[in-house]
Coordinates of C-alpha atoms in Angstrom, one line a residue:
M1 CA 31.2 10.0 -11.7
G2 CA 30.0 10.2 -15.3
E3 CA 26.4 9.7 -16.5
G4 CA 27.1 6.4 -18.1
E5 CA 28.9 5.1 -15.1
E6 CA 26.1 6.1 -12.8
E7 CA 23.5 4.4 -15.2
G8 CA 25.6 1.2 -15.1
M9 CA 25.5 1.2 -11.3
V10 CA 21.7 1.7 -11.4
K11 CA 21.2 -1.3 -13.7
A12 CA 23.5 -3.5 -11.4
N13 CA 21.0 -3.2 -8.4
P14 CA 19.3 -6.5 -7.9
K15 CA 15.6 -7.0 -8.5
L16 CA 13.1 -8.2 -5.8
T17 CA 12.5 -11.9 -5.6
V18 CA 9.6 -13.8 -4.0
L19 CA 10.6 -13.8 -0.3
P20 CA 11.4 -10.0 -0.1
L21 CA 8.3 -9.2 -2.0
I22 CA 6.1 -11.3 0.4
A23 CA 7.7 -9.4 3.2
L24 CA 7.1 -6.0 1.5
I25 CA 3.4 -6.9 0.8
F26 CA 3.0 -8.1 4.3
Y27 CA 4.2 -4.7 5.6
E28 CA 2.1 -2.9 3.0
V29 CA -1.0 -4.6 4.4
S30 CA -0.3 -5.6 7.9
G31 CA 3.0 -5.5 9.7
G32 CA 1.7 -7.9 12.3
P33 CA -1.2 -7.8 14.8
F34 CA -0.4 -4.4 16.2
G35 CA -3.4 -2.2 15.7
V36 CA -6.1 -5.0 15.6
E37 CA -6.7 -4.6 19.3
D38 CA -9.3 -1.8 18.6
S39 CA -11.3 -4.3 16.6
V40 CA -12.1 -6.2 19.9
K41 CA -13.0 -3.0 21.8
A42 CA -15.1 -1.7 18.9
G43 CA -16.7 -5.1 18.4
G44 CA -17.9 -5.3 21.9
G45 CA -15.7 -8.5 22.6
P46 CA -13.8 -11.2 20.8
L47 CA -16.5 -12.7 18.6
L48 CA -17.0 -10.0 16.0
S49 CA -13.2 -9.4 15.9
L50 CA -12.5 -13.1 15.2
L51 CA -15.3 -13.4 12.7
G52 CA -14.2 -10.2 11.0
F53 CA -10.6 -11.4 10.4
L54 CA -11.9 -14.8 9.3
V55 CA -14.6 -13.6 6.8
F56 CA -13.4 -10.2 5.7
P57 CA -10.4 -11.6 3.9
L58 CA -12.7 -13.9 1.8
F59 CA -14.8 -10.9 0.6
W60 CA -12.1 -8.3 0.5
S61 CA -8.4 -9.4 0.7
I62 CA -8.6 -12.3 -1.8
P63 CA -10.6 -10.5 -4.5
E64 CA -8.3 -7.5 -4.3
A65 CA -5.1 -9.7 -4.3
L66 CA -6.5 -11.6 -7.4
V67 CA -7.3 -8.4 -9.3
T68 CA -3.9 -7.0 -8.4
A69 CA -2.1 -10.1 -9.6
E70 CA -3.9 -10.0 -13.0
L71 CA -3.4 -6.3 -13.6
A72 CA 0.2 -6.0 -12.2
T73 CA 1.4 -8.8 -14.4
S74 CA -0.4 -7.3 -17.4
F75 CA 1.3 -3.9 -16.8
P76 CA 4.7 -4.9 -15.3
E77 CA 5.9 -1.4 -14.8
N78 CA 6.4 1.1 -12.0
G79 CA 3.3 3.1 -11.3
G80 CA 1.0 0.1 -10.9
Y81 CA -2.7 1.2 -10.6
V82 CA -2.0 4.6 -12.3
L83 CA -1.3 2.6 -15.5
W84 CA -4.3 0.5 -15.1
I85 CA -6.7 3.4 -14.7
S86 CA -5.0 5.4 -17.5
S87 CA -5.4 2.5 -19.9
A88 CA -9.0 2.0 -19.0
F89 CA -10.3 5.6 -18.5
G90 CA -7.6 7.9 -19.8
P91 CA -4.7 9.9 -18.2
F92 CA -6.9 12.4 -16.4
W93 CA -8.4 9.7 -14.2
G94 CA -5.0 7.9 -14.0
F95 CA -3.5 11.1 -12.5
Q96 CA -6.4 11.4 -10.1
E97 CA -5.9 7.8 -9.0
G98 CA -2.3 8.4 -8.4
F99 CA -2.9 11.6 -6.5
W100 CA -5.5 10.1 -4.2
K101 CA -3.6 6.9 -3.5
W102 CA -0.3 8.8 -3.0
F103 CA -2.0 11.1 -0.5
S104 CA -3.6 8.2 1.2
G105 CA -0.3 6.4 1.4
V106 CA 1.6 9.4 2.8
M107 CA -1.2 9.8 5.5
D108 CA -0.7 6.1 6.3
N109 CA 3.0 6.4 6.6
A110 CA 2.6 9.5 9.0
L111 CA 1.2 7.1 11.5
Y112 CA 4.3 4.8 12.0
P113 CA 6.9 7.2 13.4
V114 CA 4.2 8.2 15.9
L115 CA 3.3 4.7 16.8
F116 CA 7.0 3.8 17.1
L117 CA 7.3 6.4 19.9
D118 CA 4.1 5.4 21.4
Y119 CA 5.4 1.9 22.1
L120 CA 8.7 3.3 23.4
K121 CA 7.3 5.8 25.7
H122 CA 5.9 3.0 28.0
S123 CA 9.6 2.4 28.8
F124 CA 11.0 5.8 28.1
P125 CA 8.5 8.4 29.4
I126 CA 10.6 11.2 28.1
F127 CA 9.0 10.7 24.7
N128 CA 5.7 12.1 26.2
D129 CA 7.3 15.6 26.2
A130 CA 7.2 17.6 23.0
I131 CA 10.8 18.7 23.6
A132 CA 12.0 15.1 23.0
R133 CA 9.2 13.8 21.0
I134 CA 9.4 16.3 18.0
P135 CA 13.2 15.8 17.4
A136 CA 12.7 12.1 17.7
L137 CA 10.0 12.0 15.1
L138 CA 12.2 14.0 12.7
A139 CA 15.2 11.8 13.4
I140 CA 13.2 8.5 12.9
T141 CA 11.7 9.9 9.6
I142 CA 15.1 11.0 8.3
A143 CA 16.9 7.8 9.2
L144 CA 14.1 5.5 7.7
T145 CA 14.0 7.7 4.6
Y146 CA 17.8 7.3 4.1
L147 CA 17.4 3.6 4.3
N148 CA 14.8 3.7 1.6
Y149 CA 17.2 5.9 -0.5
R150 CA 19.9 3.2 -0.2
G151 CA 18.1 0.7 -2.4
L152 CA 15.0 -1.3 -2.7
H153 CA 16.8 -4.6 -2.3
I154 CA 18.1 -3.4 1.1
V155 CA 14.5 -2.4 2.1
G156 CA 13.3 -5.9 1.0
F157 CA 16.0 -7.7 3.0
S158 CA 15.3 -5.6 6.0
A159 CA 11.6 -6.3 5.7
V160 CA 12.2 -10.1 5.8
L161 CA 14.3 -9.8 9.0
L162 CA 11.9 -7.4 10.6
A163 CA 8.9 -9.7 9.8
C164 CA 10.6 -12.7 11.4
F165 CA 11.4 -10.7 14.5
S166 CA 8.0 -9.1 14.7
L167 CA 6.0 -12.3 14.3
L168 CA 8.1 -14.8 16.4
P169 CA 6.8 -13.5 19.9
F170 CA 3.2 -14.2 18.8
V171 CA 4.2 -17.8 17.7
V172 CA 5.7 -18.2 21.2
M173 CA 2.6 -16.7 22.8
G174 CA 0.3 -18.9 20.8
V175 CA 2.1 -22.0 22.0
L176 CA 2.2 -20.9 25.6
S177 CA -1.5 -20.1 25.6
I178 CA -2.7 -23.6 24.4
P179 CA -3.1 -25.1 28.0
R180 CA -5.1 -22.0 29.1
I181 CA -7.5 -21.7 26.1
R182 CA -11.2 -21.6 26.9
P183 CA -13.1 -21.6 23.7
G184 CA -16.2 -20.1 25.3
R185 CA -14.3 -16.8 25.7
W186 CA -14.2 -16.5 21.9
L187 CA -18.0 -16.3 21.7
V188 CA -18.4 -13.2 23.9
V189 CA -20.0 -10.2 22.4
D190 CA -21.8 -7.2 24.0
Y191 CA -23.8 -5.5 21.2
R192 CA -24.5 -2.5 23.4
K193 CA -20.7 -1.7 23.2
V194 CA -20.4 -2.3 19.5
E195 CA -19.2 0.8 17.6
W196 CA -19.7 0.0 14.0
R197 CA -17.6 2.8 12.4
G198 CA -14.5 2.0 14.4
Y199 CA -15.1 -1.8 13.9
F200 CA -15.2 -1.5 10.1
N201 CA -12.4 1.1 9.9
S202 CA -10.2 -1.2 11.9
L203 CA -10.8 -4.3 9.8
F204 CA -10.5 -2.2 6.6
W205 CA -7.2 -0.6 7.6
N206 CA -5.7 -3.9 8.8
L207 CA -6.6 -5.8 5.5
N208 CA -6.1 -3.2 2.7
Y209 CA -3.3 -1.9 0.5
W210 CA -2.9 -5.3 -1.4
D211 CA -2.5 -3.3 -4.6
S212 CA 0.3 -1.1 -3.3
A213 CA 3.2 -3.4 -4.3
S214 CA 2.1 -3.0 -7.9
T215 CA 3.8 0.3 -8.1
L216 CA 7.1 -1.6 -7.7
A217 CA 6.4 -4.0 -10.6
G218 CA 9.2 -2.7 -12.7
E219 CA 11.7 -3.6 -9.9
I220 CA 10.6 -7.2 -9.5
E221 CA 12.4 -10.1 -11.1
N222 CA 10.1 -12.0 -13.5
P223 CA 6.8 -10.3 -12.2
S224 CA 4.6 -12.6 -14.2
K225 CA 5.5 -15.5 -11.9
T226 CA 6.8 -13.7 -8.8
F227 CA 3.9 -11.4 -8.2
P228 CA 1.0 -14.0 -8.0
R229 CA 3.2 -16.2 -5.8
A230 CA 4.1 -13.4 -3.4
L231 CA 0.5 -12.2 -3.1
L232 CA -0.6 -15.8 -2.3
G233 CA 2.1 -16.1 0.3
A234 CA 1.3 -12.7 1.8
V235 CA -2.4 -13.4 2.2
V236 CA -1.6 -16.5 4.2
V237 CA 1.0 -14.8 6.4
V238 CA -1.3 -11.7 7.0
V239 CA -4.4 -13.7 8.0
C240 CA -2.4 -15.9 10.3
S241 CA -0.6 -13.0 11.9
Y242 CA -4.0 -11.7 13.0
L243 CA -5.9 -14.8 13.9
V244 CA -3.2 -16.6 16.0
P245 CA -2.6 -13.7 18.4
L246 CA -6.3 -12.9 18.7
L247 CA -7.3 -16.5 19.4
A248 CA -4.5 -16.8 22.0
G249 CA -5.1 -13.5 23.6
T250 CA -8.9 -13.6 23.9
G251 CA -9.1 -17.4 24.6
A252 CA -6.4 -17.8 27.3
V253 CA -7.0 -14.6 29.4
E254 CA -10.3 -13.3 30.8
T255 CA -10.4 -9.6 29.8
D256 CA -12.8 -6.8 29.3
S257 CA -13.3 -5.6 25.7
G258 CA -12.9 -2.0 26.9
D259 CA -9.3 -2.7 27.8
W260 CA -8.4 -3.7 24.2
S261 CA -6.5 -0.7 22.6
D262 CA -3.3 -0.1 20.7
G263 CA -0.5 -1.8 22.6
Y264 CA -2.6 -4.2 24.6
F265 CA -1.0 -7.3 23.1
A266 CA 2.1 -6.4 25.3
Q267 CA -0.1 -6.7 28.5
I268 CA -1.6 -10.0 27.2
G269 CA 2.0 -11.3 26.6
M270 CA 2.9 -10.5 30.2
L271 CA -0.2 -12.4 31.5
I272 CA 0.5 -15.4 29.4
G273 CA 4.4 -15.6 29.4
G274 CA 5.7 -13.0 31.8
S275 CA 7.5 -9.7 31.6
W276 CA 10.2 -11.1 29.1
L277 CA 7.4 -11.7 26.5
K278 CA 5.9 -8.3 27.2
W279 CA 9.2 -6.6 26.4
W280 CA 9.7 -8.7 23.3
I281 CA 6.2 -7.8 22.0
Q282 CA 6.9 -4.1 22.7
A283 CA 10.2 -4.3 20.8
A284 CA 8.6 -6.1 18.0
A285 CA 5.8 -3.6 17.8
A286 CA 8.3 -0.7 17.6
L287 CA 10.4 -2.3 14.9
S288 CA 7.3 -3.4 13.0
N289 CA 6.5 0.3 12.5
M290 CA 9.9 0.7 10.8
G291 CA 9.0 -2.1 8.4
L292 CA 5.6 -0.5 7.7
F293 CA 7.3 2.8 7.1
E294 CA 9.8 1.4 4.6
A295 CA 7.3 -0.5 2.6
E296 CA 4.8 2.3 2.3
M297 CA 7.7 4.8 1.4
S298 CA 8.8 2.5 -1.3
S299 CA 5.4 2.1 -2.8
D300 CA 4.7 5.9 -2.7
A301 CA 8.0 6.9 -4.2
F302 CA 8.0 4.3 -7.1
Q303 CA 4.4 5.3 -7.8
L304 CA 5.5 8.9 -8.4
L305 CA 8.4 7.6 -10.5
G306 CA 6.0 5.5 -12.7
M307 CA 3.8 8.5 -13.2
S308 CA 6.7 10.6 -14.2
E309 CA 7.9 7.9 -16.8
I310 CA 4.6 8.1 -18.6
G311 CA 4.4 11.9 -18.6
L312 CA 1.9 12.5 -15.8
L313 CA 4.5 14.2 -13.6
P314 CA 7.6 16.3 -14.3
S315 CA 10.7 14.3 -15.1
V316 CA 12.4 15.2 -11.9
F317 CA 10.2 12.6 -10.2
A318 CA 11.8 9.9 -12.3
S319 CA 15.5 10.9 -11.5
R320 CA 17.3 8.0 -9.8
S321 CA 20.2 7.9 -7.3
K322 CA 23.2 5.7 -7.9
Y323 CA 21.4 3.1 -5.8
G324 CA 18.4 3.0 -8.3
T325 CA 16.0 4.8 -6.0
P326 CA 13.9 7.8 -7.1
T327 CA 15.5 10.5 -5.0
F328 CA 13.1 13.4 -5.5
S329 CA 10.0 11.1 -5.1
I330 CA 11.3 9.8 -1.8
L331 CA 12.0 13.4 -0.6
C332 CA 8.5 14.4 -1.6
S333 CA 6.9 11.5 0.2
A334 CA 9.0 12.0 3.4
S335 CA 8.0 15.7 3.4
G336 CA 4.4 14.7 3.3
V337 CA 4.9 12.4 6.2
I338 CA 6.5 15.1 8.4
F339 CA 3.7 17.6 7.4
L340 CA 0.9 15.2 8.4
S341 CA 2.4 13.7 11.5
W342 CA 0.6 16.1 13.8
M343 CA -2.8 14.6 13.1
S344 CA -4.3 12.1 15.6
F345 CA -4.4 8.3 14.8
Q346 CA -8.1 8.1 14.4
E347 CA -8.4 11.2 12.1
I348 CA -5.6 9.8 9.9
L349 CA -7.2 6.4 9.8
E350 CA -10.6 7.7 8.6
F351 CA -9.2 10.0 6.0
L352 CA -6.8 7.6 4.4
N353 CA -9.5 4.8 4.4
F354 CA -11.9 7.1 2.5
L355 CA -9.4 8.1 -0.1
Y356 CA -8.2 4.6 -0.5
A357 CA -11.8 3.4 -1.0
V358 CA -12.4 5.9 -3.7
G359 CA -9.2 4.8 -5.5
M360 CA -10.1 1.1 -5.2
L361 CA -13.6 1.7 -6.7
F362 CA -11.8 2.9 -9.8
E363 CA -9.4 0.0 -9.8
F364 CA -12.3 -2.7 -9.8
A365 CA -13.9 -0.6 -12.6
A366 CA -10.8 -0.6 -14.6
F367 CA -10.4 -4.4 -14.0
I368 CA -13.8 -5.1 -15.6
K369 CA -13.5 -2.5 -18.3
L370 CA -10.1 -3.8 -19.5
R371 CA -11.7 -7.3 -19.6
I372 CA -14.4 -6.0 -21.9
K373 CA -12.4 -3.4 -23.8
K374 CA -9.2 -5.4 -24.3
P375 CA -10.0 -9.1 -24.1
E376 CA -6.8 -9.8 -26.2
L377 CA -4.5 -8.0 -23.8
H378 CA -1.7 -10.3 -22.9
R379 CA -2.3 -11.4 -19.2
P380 CA 0.6 -13.6 -17.9
Y381 CA -1.6 -14.3 -14.9
K382 CA -5.4 -14.2 -15.4
V383 CA -8.1 -14.7 -12.8
P384 CA -9.6 -18.0 -13.9
L385 CA -13.1 -16.5 -14.3
N386 CA -15.0 -15.2 -17.3
T387 CA -15.9 -11.5 -17.4
F388 CA -19.3 -11.9 -15.7
A389 CA -17.9 -14.0 -12.9
A390 CA -15.1 -11.6 -12.5
A391 CA -17.6 -8.8 -12.1
M392 CA -19.4 -10.9 -9.4
L393 CA -16.0 -11.3 -7.7
C394 CA -15.7 -7.6 -7.4
L395 CA -19.1 -7.0 -6.1
P396 CA -18.6 -7.9 -2.4
P397 CA -15.5 -5.7 -2.0
V398 CA -17.3 -2.8 -3.8
V399 CA -20.2 -3.1 -1.2
L400 CA -17.6 -3.0 1.6
L401 CA -15.9 0.0 0.1
V402 CA -19.2 1.9 -0.2
L403 CA -20.0 0.8 3.5
V404 CA -16.7 2.3 4.7
M405 CA -17.3 5.5 2.9
W406 CA -20.9 5.8 4.1
L407 CA -19.9 5.4 7.7
A408 CA -17.3 8.2 7.5
S409 CA -17.7 11.3 9.7
L410 CA -18.6 14.8 8.2
Q411 CA -15.1 16.0 8.8
T412 CA -13.7 13.1 6.8
Y413 CA -16.1 14.0 3.9
I414 CA -14.9 17.6 4.0
V415 CA -11.2 16.8 4.0
S416 CA -11.5 14.1 1.4
C417 CA -13.5 16.3 -0.9
A418 CA -10.8 19.0 -0.5
V419 CA -8.1 16.5 -1.5
I420 CA -10.2 15.3 -4.5
L421 CA -10.7 19.0 -5.7
L422 CA -7.0 19.6 -5.3
G423 CA -6.3 16.7 -7.6
F424 CA -8.8 18.1 -10.1
A425 CA -7.0 21.4 -10.0
S426 CA -3.5 20.0 -10.2
Y427 CA -4.0 18.3 -13.6
P428 CA -4.7 21.5 -15.6
A429 CA -1.9 23.2 -13.6
L430 CA 0.5 20.6 -15.0
I431 CA -0.9 21.1 -18.5
H432 CA -0.2 24.9 -18.1
A433 CA 3.3 24.2 -16.7
K434 CA 4.1 22.0 -19.7
E435 CA 2.8 24.5 -22.2
R436 CA 4.8 27.2 -20.7
K437 CA 7.8 24.9 -20.4
W438 CA 8.2 25.7 -16.8
M439 CA 9.1 22.0 -16.1
K440 CA 10.5 19.2 -18.1
F441 CA 8.4 16.1 -18.8
N442 CA 9.7 12.7 -19.9
T443 CA 7.2 12.2 -22.7
D444 CA 8.7 12.9 -26.2
T445 CA 5.7 14.2 -28.3
T446 CA 7.5 13.8 -31.6
T447 CA 8.3 10.2 -31.0
L448 CA 4.9 9.3 -29.5
R449 CA 3.0 10.8 -32.5
S450 CA 4.8 8.7 -34.9
S451 CA 4.0 5.2 -36.1
V452 CA 3.2 2.3 -33.8
A453 CA 6.7 1.0 -34.4
D454 CA 8.2 4.1 -32.8
L455 CA 6.3 3.2 -29.6
E456 CA 9.2 0.8 -29.0
V457 CA 10.8 3.8 -27.3
H458 CA 8.8 2.8 -24.3
P459 CA 10.9 -0.4 -23.6
V460 CA 14.0 1.6 -24.1
V461 CA 12.9 3.8 -21.2
W462 CA 12.4 0.6 -19.2
E463 CA 15.9 -0.5 -19.8
D464 CA 17.4 2.9 -19.1
H465 CA 15.7 3.0 -15.8
Q466 CA 15.1 -0.5 -14.6
G467 CA 17.7 -2.8 -16.1
L468 CA 16.7 -6.0 -17.9
V469 CA 13.1 -6.3 -19.0
D470 CA 11.5 -9.5 -17.7
E471 CA 10.2 -12.1 -20.0
A472 CA 6.6 -11.1 -19.6
S473 CA 7.4 -7.6 -20.7
H474 CA 9.1 -8.9 -23.8
S475 CA 5.9 -11.0 -24.6
L476 CA 3.7 -8.0 -24.0
L477 CA 5.6 -5.8 -26.4
A478 CA 6.5 -8.4 -29.1
D479 CA 3.3 -10.5 -29.2
S480 CA 0.5 -8.3 -28.0
P481 CA -0.7 -5.6 -30.4
S482 CA -3.3 -4.6 -27.9
Y483 CA -0.7 -3.7 -25.5
R484 CA 1.3 -1.7 -28.0
T485 CA -1.7 0.2 -29.3
G486 CA -4.2 -0.1 -26.4
H487 CA -1.7 0.6 -23.5
S488 CA 1.1 2.6 -24.7
S489 CA -0.9 4.8 -27.0
D490 CA -3.7 5.2 -24.5
V491 CA -1.6 6.1 -21.7
L492 CA 1.3 8.0 -23.4
L493 CA -0.4 9.6 -26.5
E494 CA -3.6 10.6 -24.6
G495 CA -1.4 11.9 -21.8
V496 CA 0.7 14.0 -24.2
E497 CA -2.3 15.4 -26.0
K498 CA -4.1 16.4 -22.8
L499 CA -0.9 17.8 -21.2
E500 CA -0.3 19.9 -24.3

């Protein structure tokens, strides 16, 4: 197949629309109530868990979703938050943001093949043995990676089906529980059993990653309208997917908070509906981990692609298959998943939360700085607040981020510092590799150093790799001089200068 023909096939791949994007964001953030059981145990009973999932979204999920909607529509390209940070603070910090968030995402993704087998081993004990477990982990990772390779639209369609299958048993459980609900059970809390570190880590992990889908912005149909609508829909679905099962499970059955751990919803399903509901919940939990893996893999891979397109990574990361997917970036992310899958659930949870928190602090700072530095930047969707009010909107989530980091263990501090230092060392290593021409980078220094008009090479890159540019992108390039000089030159020219 010739190069031109292959490019034509890449351009023909359909873009993501609202419903598949809602499903992908749902799996980036949640995937269903699987994993929230620990919040009941760590919270010493139902009360703190229910309050957490009622209040935490107001101070964390909604502000993060609003900030993501504004910045993702202002920079409708693959790479997402890497572009925001690069535009606000320069390419060095953009690279660090990408490195931390990619590492955090890969660690997160390493959980899902393990959790998939953990649910299956209740019915198939053979997966407790390493001789069966290790090949199964490899086979699951390879199979799901191949599905990701076949196309983002396939991943989006699969996510819709998986979300419906994963949530339906909890709708049934909620309906069956209504006659057995005793509201007094929701108010139980034993403060002697409260474990604050586990409680906050559970809430944070189950309600973060709203920004992850921004790395796919270049693959979304009309992102200026689609992205805000999808984020709103996903917030509603995620919060309901937690509260309905928790209200049903803790209100309809008398339980001890110590019994609530991963997989306990299956037992609750049996007590409320019988063994058929238990099996359905177990199957939904197992398949939900597939959706979580697919969504995270897509986000991680297209983040690397976006970093490559602006010259922060070698051009091999931007190479696409005939299905429009970033082949090398997918393989790189899958290798990281396999490498990290030996770690325990709690270790991975704390590590990824810490790195994610560091990255999010930079994103909130970039949001405010871009409001001040580039007020004329074309924002197809803008949070309806002035700059001061927008800063106040960011204050509660920043406090929560600092709290999560403060509660981390010494081991988490050591590992996270090692990852951060590795990121610091990787950037000059890339500069050296470019100077010695050991690797090819996409950025054309001759073109980028010419006049502002020559920066129009950037939308050509979009069309080469992403098909038709949406209407918001045209507006950004045609009508907003701040974008042309403030974004393209900041990200690309500074990146070239420093990579040289």
